[in-house]
Amino acid sequence: MRSSQLLSGDKSDHMHLAARMIQSGGLVAFPTETVYGLGADALNPEAVGKIFAAKKRPVFDPMIIHIAELKTLMTLVMIDPQHRRLLMTLVETFWPGPLTLVLPRRSLIPNVVTAGLATVAIRMPAHPMALALIREAGTPIAAPSANPFGCVSPTMAHHVLKGLGDHVDLILDGGPCPLGVESTIISFTNGYPKLLRSGSLSMEDLEAVIGPIAQINHSKGVPCAPGQMARHYATRTPLTLLPTRGNRPAVSPGEQIGLLALSSSCDSDRYAAVEVLSPSGDLKEAARNLFAALHRLDAMGLDRLWAEPCPEFGMGTAIMDRLRRCAVQESVSNDDETTTFDQDKQYC
Ligand code: AMP
Ligand code: MG
């Protein structure tokens, strides 16, 4: 066991150190505009293997590769001429930003990154520290969220320290992540764009640019794509997603309930703790605060958490996706998730 180093990401010598750590096969946690990533050289299979070990992530769950230049994309993926225009429109409109594209991969990418799939997920993050790290390391960086597998994602450096501190060589602190929810993932592998995971780029914004996108099916217990587990983003304290907003069930005497409220709550004295995601009900602000609020509530040792639902448009879609998966009870079998995923399978 070792203590990782927490360094401020805005000092150039810290950035050099972090880049050298990546080059020498180490693990660096760094801020992105979505959540903190746990990064390793994407072209070094041993380094990527350390990510799986640190997170206790199942090897069938592929990672997203982060790049800083568009020209790197062409070295990692093959683009079907039929999709080229649509893809370029997406990339020019939304990169750098919270959009991940799943595309047929080139052989340069180690199998461990893609869990043996013929496709790879790529994103160009918008956070200046993430871009600086990738550029300075001079290699694409594979980086899932910097938290133990299945747990609440980190949006602050101290979340990484708490969850993975002993397993990371270095943490670059860039303050709170400005968007707060993971990237939106679109696949281009079945001849048309398909949403694999809702995220910080809203469907409305995406569809305004490229037209209708096939939607994922939220059927309980069935992963929609490799890594899209029914239970994920989970607090240790059991969480119940309430059916409606405002109309909350009675609290049993002696029961310690923590409430995750979308907007200002008037009966807050009934609860052991209340986290308001956005006093005005603004969905972007709510998304930004979601994971940090879950971390705080989870640290209080309460009996149960209640989460209010939010409207499912804009960032509300991604918030509800995370809350649903946090709320799935242990009794929901995740047996399907040990399945080996293959390229041709329709996941939903
Ligand atoms: P995260 O763990 O938040 O970095 O997200 C990584 C997720 O991206 C995985 O759990 C998968 O759901 C998705 N992903 C990565 N690579 C692929 C791929 N080749 N095909 C489909 N989904 C992928
Ligand atoms: Mg994650």
GROMACS .gro file of C-alpha atoms and ligand atoms in nm, residues 55 57 61-64 66 100 102 113-114 117 119-121 143-145 182 185 196-197 225-228 232-233 347, ligand 1:
model
   52
   55LYS     CA    1  -1.046  -0.017  -0.997
   57ARG     CA    2  -1.289  -0.338  -1.303
   61ASP     CA    3  -1.558  -0.362  -1.959
   62PRO     CA    4  -1.378  -0.159  -2.229
   63MET     CA    5  -1.227   0.185  -2.171
   64ILE     CA    6  -1.249   0.521  -2.338
   66HIS     CA    7  -0.875   1.025  -2.462
  100THR     CA    8  -1.753   0.963  -2.689
  102VAL     CA    9  -1.745   0.411  -3.064
  113VAL     CA   10  -0.829  -0.146  -2.376
  114THR     CA   11  -1.124  -0.262  -2.584
  117LEU     CA   12  -1.390  -0.592  -2.914
  119THR     CA   13  -1.443  -0.132  -3.175
  120VAL     CA   14  -1.294   0.139  -2.958
  121ALA     CA   15  -1.442   0.434  -2.769
  143ALA     CA   16  -0.910   0.657  -1.871
  144PRO     CA   17  -1.226   0.531  -1.705
  145SER     CA   18  -1.364   0.724  -1.410
  182GLU     CA   19  -1.982   1.122  -1.769
  185ILE     CA   20  -2.154   0.761  -2.583
  196LEU     CA   21  -2.507   0.364  -2.573
  197ARG     CA   22  -2.499   0.591  -2.266
  225ALA     CA   23  -2.363  -0.231  -2.413
  226PRO     CA   24  -2.045  -0.368  -2.263
  227GLY     CA   25  -1.997  -0.189  -1.934
  228GLN     CA   26  -2.351  -0.053  -1.909
  232HIS     CA   27  -2.358   0.113  -1.116
  233TYR     CA   28  -2.272   0.452  -0.967
  347TYR     CA   29  -2.728  -0.514  -2.676
  349AMP     P1   30  -1.622   0.489  -1.818
  349AMP     O1   31  -1.604   0.366  -1.739
  349AMP     O2   32  -1.713   0.591  -1.761
  349AMP     O3   33  -1.496   0.546  -1.870
  349AMP     O4   34  -1.697   0.447  -1.950
  349AMP     C1   35  -1.649   0.350  -2.034
  349AMP     C2   36  -1.767   0.290  -2.099
  349AMP     O5   37  -1.761   0.313  -2.240
  349AMP     C3   38  -1.768   0.139  -2.090
  349AMP     O6   39  -1.816   0.098  -1.965
  349AMP     C4   40  -1.859   0.101  -2.203
  349AMP     O7   41  -1.993   0.110  -2.165
  349AMP     C5   42  -1.829   0.212  -2.307
  349AMP     N1   43  -1.741   0.159  -2.411
  349AMP     C6   44  -1.608   0.166  -2.417
  349AMP     N2   45  -1.561   0.102  -2.526
  349AMP     C7   46  -1.668   0.054  -2.590
  349AMP     C8   47  -1.687  -0.022  -2.709
  349AMP     N3   48  -1.584  -0.059  -2.784
  349AMP     N4   49  -1.813  -0.055  -2.744
  349AMP     C9   50  -1.918  -0.016  -2.668
  349AMP     N5   51  -1.908   0.056  -2.554
  349AMP    C10   52  -1.784   0.090  -2.515
   0.00000   0.00000   0.00000
